[in-house]
Amino acid sequence: MVIGCSSGSDEVETGELPLNPLLYVSRFREESPDYFKARFMTTKGDFVVEVFSDWAPLGSARFFNLVKQGWYDGVRFHRVLEDFTAGWGIHDDPYVNFIWQKELLPDDPSVESNKKGRLSFARSGPNSRTTQVFVNYKDNLSLDELFAPFGEILEGMEVVENLYAGYGDGPPRGEGVYQAMAIARGGEYFEEEFPDLDKIVEAIIVEEVSFQRN
């Protein structure tokens, strides 16, 4: 199946519709509640994230939709750096990665700091956030200028701290996951080169709260 897509589009060049619902980016536009919790069930155990939309409205909404639509199910913790961060957000399906690399999210200003246990979206430059997020293993306040936290670990920080970190950082800093290759090849690359990575079995929204406004 050949897929052609421009940013924000669900175009398919053949008459056959894609079977993977994650390719339909228009499904991921729901407004985020003011506060929500998400449970991540992983190969190391469960952890719960609480998200505050006023910390980073755009990032919160993107994360809410990715979790709610099952985007993170099966996704690996591909960049786990001891005493720094643990990151995830590259899908096993290269088609999904291709589509979502075009869904660039404008930056939120940093309202909170990247303290231990807090989550932010990764970025490669201004307005470049897509699907990758990270948890801070310590207070990384030097990241505040570039990365806007949107939530924090409520339960299970010990699970996050126990994620497999044996591969280290990717090129050019180390010999871990080469992100461009992971995006292009997906699960095949992970299985062949980095089989010990922990992964998310399933992520679900477990609580939503919206405050009444006058």
PDB file of C-alpha atoms in Angstrom:
ATOM      1  CA  MET A   1       0.000   0.000   0.000  1.00  0.00           C
ATOM      2  CA  VAL A   2       1.378   3.407  -0.995  1.00  0.00           C
ATOM      3  CA  ILE A   3       0.608   6.304   1.275  1.00  0.00           C
ATOM      4  CA  GLY A   4       1.044   9.954   0.390  1.00  0.00           C
ATOM      5  CA  CYS A   5       0.568  12.589   3.036  1.00  0.00           C
ATOM      6  CA  SER A   6       1.103  16.264   3.586  1.00  0.00           C
ATOM      7  CA  SER A   7       1.072  17.794   7.056  1.00  0.00           C
ATOM      8  CA  GLY A   8      -2.302  17.456   8.719  1.00  0.00           C
ATOM      9  CA  SER A   9      -3.646  15.179   5.977  1.00  0.00           C
ATOM     10  CA  ASP A  10      -5.111  11.682   5.852  1.00  0.00           C
ATOM     11  CA  GLU A  11      -4.658  11.222   2.113  1.00  0.00           C
ATOM     12  CA  VAL A  12      -4.256   7.750   0.657  1.00  0.00           C
ATOM     13  CA  GLU A  13      -3.214   7.432  -2.979  1.00  0.00           C
ATOM     14  CA  THR A  14      -4.942   4.123  -3.592  1.00  0.00           C
ATOM     15  CA  GLY A  15      -8.593   3.253  -3.219  1.00  0.00           C
ATOM     16  CA  GLU A  16      -7.700   1.030  -0.274  1.00  0.00           C
ATOM     17  CA  LEU A  17      -8.017   2.654   3.133  1.00  0.00           C
ATOM     18  CA  PRO A  18      -5.132   2.137   5.571  1.00  0.00           C
ATOM     19  CA  LEU A  19      -5.861  -0.515   8.163  1.00  0.00           C
ATOM     20  CA  ASN A  20      -3.919   1.209  10.926  1.00  0.00           C
ATOM     21  CA  PRO A  21      -6.109   3.888  12.568  1.00  0.00           C
ATOM     22  CA  LEU A  22      -2.977   5.673  13.808  1.00  0.00           C
ATOM     23  CA  LEU A  23      -2.456   6.899  10.247  1.00  0.00           C
ATOM     24  CA  TYR A  24      -5.570   9.079  10.509  1.00  0.00           C
ATOM     25  CA  VAL A  25      -4.113  12.137  12.194  1.00  0.00           C
ATOM     26  CA  SER A  26      -7.489  13.907  12.160  1.00  0.00           C
ATOM     27  CA  ARG A  27      -8.590  11.483  14.903  1.00  0.00           C
ATOM     28  CA  PHE A  28      -6.083  13.113  17.254  1.00  0.00           C
ATOM     29  CA  ARG A  29      -7.645  16.577  17.563  1.00  0.00           C
ATOM     30  CA  GLU A  30      -9.728  16.180  20.718  1.00  0.00           C
ATOM     31  CA  GLU A  31      -9.396  18.967  23.262  1.00  0.00           C
ATOM     32  CA  SER A  32      -7.534  17.968  26.393  1.00  0.00           C
ATOM     33  CA  PRO A  33      -9.302  18.030  29.760  1.00  0.00           C
ATOM     34  CA  ASP A  34      -7.897  20.451  32.311  1.00  0.00           C
ATOM     35  CA  TYR A  35      -6.425  17.539  34.255  1.00  0.00           C
ATOM     36  CA  PHE A  36      -6.084  13.861  33.481  1.00  0.00           C
ATOM     37  CA  LYS A  37      -4.260  10.730  34.537  1.00  0.00           C
ATOM     38  CA  ALA A  38      -2.798   8.080  32.259  1.00  0.00           C
ATOM     39  CA  ARG A  39      -1.692   4.606  33.294  1.00  0.00           C
ATOM     40  CA  PHE A  40       1.238   3.036  31.447  1.00  0.00           C
ATOM     41  CA  MET A  41       1.524  -0.742  31.690  1.00  0.00           C
ATOM     42  CA  THR A  42       5.071  -1.735  30.747  1.00  0.00           C
ATOM     43  CA  THR A  43       7.368  -4.732  30.695  1.00  0.00           C
ATOM     44  CA  LYS A  44       8.783  -3.476  34.017  1.00  0.00           C
ATOM     45  CA  GLY A  45       5.482  -2.680  35.739  1.00  0.00           C
ATOM     46  CA  ASP A  46       2.955   0.149  35.826  1.00  0.00           C
ATOM     47  CA  PHE A  47       3.316   3.873  36.314  1.00  0.00           C
ATOM     48  CA  VAL A  48       0.753   6.668  36.377  1.00  0.00           C
ATOM     49  CA  VAL A  49       1.191  10.122  34.867  1.00  0.00           C
ATOM     50  CA  GLU A  50      -0.831  13.164  35.871  1.00  0.00           C
ATOM     51  CA  VAL A  51      -1.124  15.975  33.343  1.00  0.00           C
ATOM     52  CA  PHE A  52      -2.040  19.628  33.886  1.00  0.00           C
ATOM     53  CA  SER A  53      -3.220  21.346  30.713  1.00  0.00           C
ATOM     54  CA  ASP A  54      -2.289  24.816  31.956  1.00  0.00           C
ATOM     55  CA  TRP A  55       1.362  23.785  32.197  1.00  0.00           C
ATOM     56  CA  ALA A  56       1.621  23.276  28.429  1.00  0.00           C
ATOM     57  CA  PRO A  57      -1.763  23.328  26.630  1.00  0.00           C
ATOM     58  CA  LEU A  58      -0.568  22.126  23.237  1.00  0.00           C
ATOM     59  CA  GLY A  59       1.695  19.431  24.622  1.00  0.00           C
ATOM     60  CA  SER A  60      -0.990  18.234  27.025  1.00  0.00           C
ATOM     61  CA  ALA A  61      -3.547  17.904  24.238  1.00  0.00           C
ATOM     62  CA  ARG A  62      -1.120  16.022  21.986  1.00  0.00           C
ATOM     63  CA  PHE A  63      -0.198  13.616  24.793  1.00  0.00           C
ATOM     64  CA  PHE A  64      -3.864  13.100  25.732  1.00  0.00           C
ATOM     65  CA  ASN A  65      -4.775  12.145  22.175  1.00  0.00           C
ATOM     66  CA  LEU A  66      -1.759   9.902  21.660  1.00  0.00           C
ATOM     67  CA  VAL A  67      -2.580   7.951  24.808  1.00  0.00           C
ATOM     68  CA  LYS A  68      -6.337   7.836  24.206  1.00  0.00           C
ATOM     69  CA  GLN A  69      -5.975   6.567  20.647  1.00  0.00           C
ATOM     70  CA  GLY A  70      -3.458   3.868  21.613  1.00  0.00           C
ATOM     71  CA  TRP A  71      -0.491   5.412  19.833  1.00  0.00           C
ATOM     72  CA  TYR A  72       1.972   4.433  22.563  1.00  0.00           C
ATOM     73  CA  ASP A  73       0.859   0.798  22.850  1.00  0.00           C
ATOM     74  CA  GLY A  74       3.860  -1.407  22.044  1.00  0.00           C
ATOM     75  CA  VAL A  75       6.274   1.530  21.855  1.00  0.00           C
ATOM     76  CA  ARG A  76       9.794   1.022  23.273  1.00  0.00           C
ATOM     77  CA  PHE A  77      11.742   3.110  25.737  1.00  0.00           C
ATOM     78  CA  HIS A  78      14.425   3.753  23.160  1.00  0.00           C
ATOM     79  CA  ARG A  79      16.592   6.338  24.924  1.00  0.00           C
ATOM     80  CA  VAL A  80      17.180   5.616  28.602  1.00  0.00           C
ATOM     81  CA  LEU A  81      20.127   7.502  30.061  1.00  0.00           C
ATOM     82  CA  GLU A  82      21.031   6.843  33.678  1.00  0.00           C
ATOM     83  CA  ASP A  83      20.770   9.890  35.940  1.00  0.00           C
ATOM     84  CA  PHE A  84      19.285  11.963  33.091  1.00  0.00           C
ATOM     85  CA  THR A  85      16.106  10.974  31.206  1.00  0.00           C
ATOM     86  CA  ALA A  86      14.040   8.089  29.813  1.00  0.00           C
ATOM     87  CA  GLY A  87      12.435   8.682  26.426  1.00  0.00           C
ATOM     88  CA  TRP A  88       9.925   6.992  24.156  1.00  0.00           C
ATOM     89  CA  GLY A  89       7.735   7.787  21.152  1.00  0.00           C
ATOM     90  CA  ILE A  90       9.041   5.972  18.044  1.00  0.00           C
ATOM     91  CA  HIS A  91       6.457   3.558  16.688  1.00  0.00           C
ATOM     92  CA  ASP A  92       7.125   0.019  15.453  1.00  0.00           C
ATOM     93  CA  ASP A  93       5.248   0.846  12.220  1.00  0.00           C
ATOM     94  CA  PRO A  94       7.432   2.948   9.868  1.00  0.00           C
ATOM     95  CA  TYR A  95       4.327   4.252   8.060  1.00  0.00           C
ATOM     96  CA  VAL A  96       3.048   5.664  11.351  1.00  0.00           C
ATOM     97  CA  ASN A  97       6.412   7.307  12.004  1.00  0.00           C
ATOM     98  CA  PHE A  98       6.446   8.787   8.495  1.00  0.00           C
ATOM     99  CA  ILE A  99       3.016  10.362   8.909  1.00  0.00           C
ATOM    100  CA  TRP A 100       3.659  11.714  12.386  1.00  0.00           C
ATOM    101  CA  GLN A 101       7.057  13.223  11.599  1.00  0.00           C
ATOM    102  CA  LYS A 102       5.055  15.793   9.635  1.00  0.00           C
ATOM    103  CA  GLU A 103       2.702  16.620  12.525  1.00  0.00           C
ATOM    104  CA  LEU A 104       4.862  19.328  14.062  1.00  0.00           C
ATOM    105  CA  LEU A 105       3.521  20.914  17.224  1.00  0.00           C
ATOM    106  CA  PRO A 106       4.161  24.595  18.025  1.00  0.00           C
ATOM    107  CA  ASP A 107       6.140  25.166  21.197  1.00  0.00           C
ATOM    108  CA  ASP A 108       4.524  25.871  24.545  1.00  0.00           C
ATOM    109  CA  PRO A 109       6.328  28.337  26.816  1.00  0.00           C
ATOM    110  CA  SER A 110       7.927  26.676  29.835  1.00  0.00           C
ATOM    111  CA  VAL A 111       5.707  27.368  32.848  1.00  0.00           C
ATOM    112  CA  GLU A 112       7.139  24.651  35.103  1.00  0.00           C
ATOM    113  CA  SER A 113      10.652  23.244  35.524  1.00  0.00           C
ATOM    114  CA  ASN A 114      12.058  19.904  34.404  1.00  0.00           C
ATOM    115  CA  LYS A 115      12.259  18.489  37.903  1.00  0.00           C
ATOM    116  CA  LYS A 116      12.640  14.808  38.691  1.00  0.00           C
ATOM    117  CA  GLY A 117       9.616  12.824  37.539  1.00  0.00           C
ATOM    118  CA  ARG A 118       8.267  15.450  35.161  1.00  0.00           C
ATOM    119  CA  LEU A 119       7.496  14.815  31.497  1.00  0.00           C
ATOM    120  CA  SER A 120       8.247  16.975  28.466  1.00  0.00           C
ATOM    121  CA  PHE A 121       8.094  16.478  24.722  1.00  0.00           C
ATOM    122  CA  ALA A 122      11.411  16.041  22.952  1.00  0.00           C
ATOM    123  CA  ARG A 123      12.249  18.493  20.187  1.00  0.00           C
ATOM    124  CA  SER A 124      14.994  18.968  17.604  1.00  0.00           C
ATOM    125  CA  GLY A 125      14.460  22.702  17.108  1.00  0.00           C
ATOM    126  CA  PRO A 126      11.768  25.361  17.374  1.00  0.00           C
ATOM    127  CA  ASN A 127       8.216  24.059  16.873  1.00  0.00           C
ATOM    128  CA  SER A 128       9.368  20.503  16.155  1.00  0.00           C
ATOM    129  CA  ARG A 129       7.552  18.384  18.755  1.00  0.00           C
ATOM    130  CA  THR A 130       5.785  15.289  17.423  1.00  0.00           C
ATOM    131  CA  THR A 131       5.357  12.111  19.508  1.00  0.00           C
ATOM    132  CA  GLN A 132       8.535  11.622  21.537  1.00  0.00           C
ATOM    133  CA  VAL A 133       8.434  12.419  25.246  1.00  0.00           C
ATOM    134  CA  PHE A 134      10.827  11.956  28.144  1.00  0.00           C
ATOM    135  CA  VAL A 135      10.757  11.651  31.923  1.00  0.00           C
ATOM    136  CA  ASN A 136      13.410  13.429  33.948  1.00  0.00           C
ATOM    137  CA  TYR A 137      15.417  11.148  36.234  1.00  0.00           C
ATOM    138  CA  LYS A 138      16.668  14.153  38.219  1.00  0.00           C
ATOM    139  CA  ASP A 139      16.165  17.907  38.365  1.00  0.00           C
ATOM    140  CA  ASN A 140      17.254  18.964  34.866  1.00  0.00           C
ATOM    141  CA  LEU A 141      16.601  22.678  35.193  1.00  0.00           C
ATOM    142  CA  SER A 142      19.029  23.442  32.369  1.00  0.00           C
ATOM    143  CA  LEU A 143      16.402  22.001  29.994  1.00  0.00           C
ATOM    144  CA  ASP A 144      13.713  24.509  30.955  1.00  0.00           C
ATOM    145  CA  GLU A 145      14.475  27.010  28.208  1.00  0.00           C
ATOM    146  CA  LEU A 146      13.812  24.453  25.459  1.00  0.00           C
ATOM    147  CA  PHE A 147      11.474  21.817  26.917  1.00  0.00           C
ATOM    148  CA  ALA A 148       8.096  22.596  28.499  1.00  0.00           C
ATOM    149  CA  PRO A 149       6.894  20.073  31.111  1.00  0.00           C
ATOM    150  CA  PHE A 150       3.239  19.077  30.813  1.00  0.00           C
ATOM    151  CA  GLY A 151       2.889  16.521  33.616  1.00  0.00           C
ATOM    152  CA  GLU A 152       4.642  14.318  36.125  1.00  0.00           C
ATOM    153  CA  ILE A 153       4.821  10.787  37.472  1.00  0.00           C
ATOM    154  CA  LEU A 154       2.192  10.322  40.170  1.00  0.00           C
ATOM    155  CA  GLU A 155       2.835   6.636  40.896  1.00  0.00           C
ATOM    156  CA  GLY A 156       5.538   4.174  39.884  1.00  0.00           C
ATOM    157  CA  MET A 157       8.657   6.313  39.569  1.00  0.00           C
ATOM    158  CA  GLU A 158      10.602   3.244  40.694  1.00  0.00           C
ATOM    159  CA  VAL A 159       9.332   1.458  37.569  1.00  0.00           C
ATOM    160  CA  VAL A 160      10.549   4.264  35.321  1.00  0.00           C
ATOM    161  CA  GLU A 161      13.928   4.272  37.048  1.00  0.00           C
ATOM    162  CA  ASN A 162      14.277   0.532  36.427  1.00  0.00           C
ATOM    163  CA  LEU A 163      13.846   0.689  32.638  1.00  0.00           C
ATOM    164  CA  TYR A 164      16.631  -1.000  30.676  1.00  0.00           C
ATOM    165  CA  ALA A 165      19.458   1.497  30.151  1.00  0.00           C
ATOM    166  CA  GLY A 166      22.198  -0.805  28.871  1.00  0.00           C
ATOM    167  CA  TYR A 167      22.372   0.575  25.338  1.00  0.00           C
ATOM    168  CA  GLY A 168      23.101   4.167  26.321  1.00  0.00           C
ATOM    169  CA  ASP A 169      22.789   7.155  24.022  1.00  0.00           C
ATOM    170  CA  GLY A 170      22.610   6.950  20.246  1.00  0.00           C
ATOM    171  CA  PRO A 171      25.034   8.287  17.634  1.00  0.00           C
ATOM    172  CA  PRO A 172      27.104  10.412  17.662  1.00  0.00           C
ATOM    173  CA  ARG A 173      27.333  10.321  21.479  1.00  0.00           C
ATOM    174  CA  GLY A 174      27.111   6.551  21.816  1.00  0.00           C
ATOM    175  CA  GLU A 175      26.190   3.251  20.198  1.00  0.00           C
ATOM    176  CA  GLY A 176      22.555   3.120  21.250  1.00  0.00           C
ATOM    177  CA  VAL A 177      19.449   3.568  19.115  1.00  0.00           C
ATOM    178  CA  TYR A 178      20.027   5.634  15.972  1.00  0.00           C
ATOM    179  CA  GLN A 179      16.752   7.498  15.908  1.00  0.00           C
ATOM    180  CA  ALA A 180      16.632   8.163  12.162  1.00  0.00           C
ATOM    181  CA  MET A 181      17.055   4.438  11.517  1.00  0.00           C
ATOM    182  CA  ALA A 182      14.457   3.550  14.145  1.00  0.00           C
ATOM    183  CA  ILE A 183      11.940   5.924  12.575  1.00  0.00           C
ATOM    184  CA  ALA A 184      12.595   4.482   9.105  1.00  0.00           C
ATOM    185  CA  ARG A 185      12.631   0.777  10.026  1.00  0.00           C
ATOM    186  CA  GLY A 186      10.512   0.637  13.158  1.00  0.00           C
ATOM    187  CA  GLY A 187      10.151  -2.580  15.119  1.00  0.00           C
ATOM    188  CA  GLU A 188      12.381  -4.607  12.800  1.00  0.00           C
ATOM    189  CA  TYR A 189      15.334  -2.399  13.712  1.00  0.00           C
ATOM    190  CA  PHE A 190      14.581  -2.563  17.422  1.00  0.00           C
ATOM    191  CA  GLU A 191      14.238  -6.355  17.412  1.00  0.00           C
ATOM    192  CA  GLU A 192      17.440  -6.919  15.447  1.00  0.00           C
ATOM    193  CA  GLU A 193      19.704  -4.422  17.182  1.00  0.00           C
ATOM    194  CA  PHE A 194      18.191  -3.623  20.604  1.00  0.00           C
ATOM    195  CA  PRO A 195      16.098  -6.589  21.754  1.00  0.00           C
ATOM    196  CA  ASP A 196      16.407  -5.834  25.476  1.00  0.00           C
ATOM    197  CA  LEU A 197      14.604  -2.492  25.401  1.00  0.00           C
ATOM    198  CA  ASP A 198      11.603  -2.285  27.689  1.00  0.00           C
ATOM    199  CA  LYS A 199       8.309  -1.320  26.105  1.00  0.00           C
ATOM    200  CA  ILE A 200       4.837  -0.028  26.830  1.00  0.00           C
ATOM    201  CA  VAL A 201       2.307  -2.859  26.723  1.00  0.00           C
ATOM    202  CA  GLU A 202      -0.667  -0.504  26.901  1.00  0.00           C
ATOM    203  CA  ALA A 203      -1.361   3.098  27.913  1.00  0.00           C
ATOM    204  CA  ILE A 204      -4.844   4.287  28.861  1.00  0.00           C
ATOM    205  CA  ILE A 205      -6.566   7.376  30.215  1.00  0.00           C
ATOM    206  CA  VAL A 206      -7.879   6.561  33.703  1.00  0.00           C
ATOM    207  CA  GLU A 207      -9.263   9.912  34.876  1.00  0.00           C
ATOM    208  CA  GLU A 208     -10.396  13.158  33.239  1.00  0.00           C
ATOM    209  CA  VAL A 209     -11.333  16.400  34.996  1.00  0.00           C
ATOM    210  CA  SER A 210     -12.544  19.625  33.368  1.00  0.00           C
ATOM    211  CA  PHE A 211     -13.247  22.662  35.499  1.00  0.00           C
ATOM    212  CA  GLN A 212     -16.387  24.721  35.054  1.00  0.00           C
ATOM    213  CA  ARG A 213     -15.734  28.224  33.765  1.00  0.00           C
ATOM    214  CA  ASN A 214     -18.016  31.241  33.896  1.00  0.00           C
TER     215      ASN A 214
END
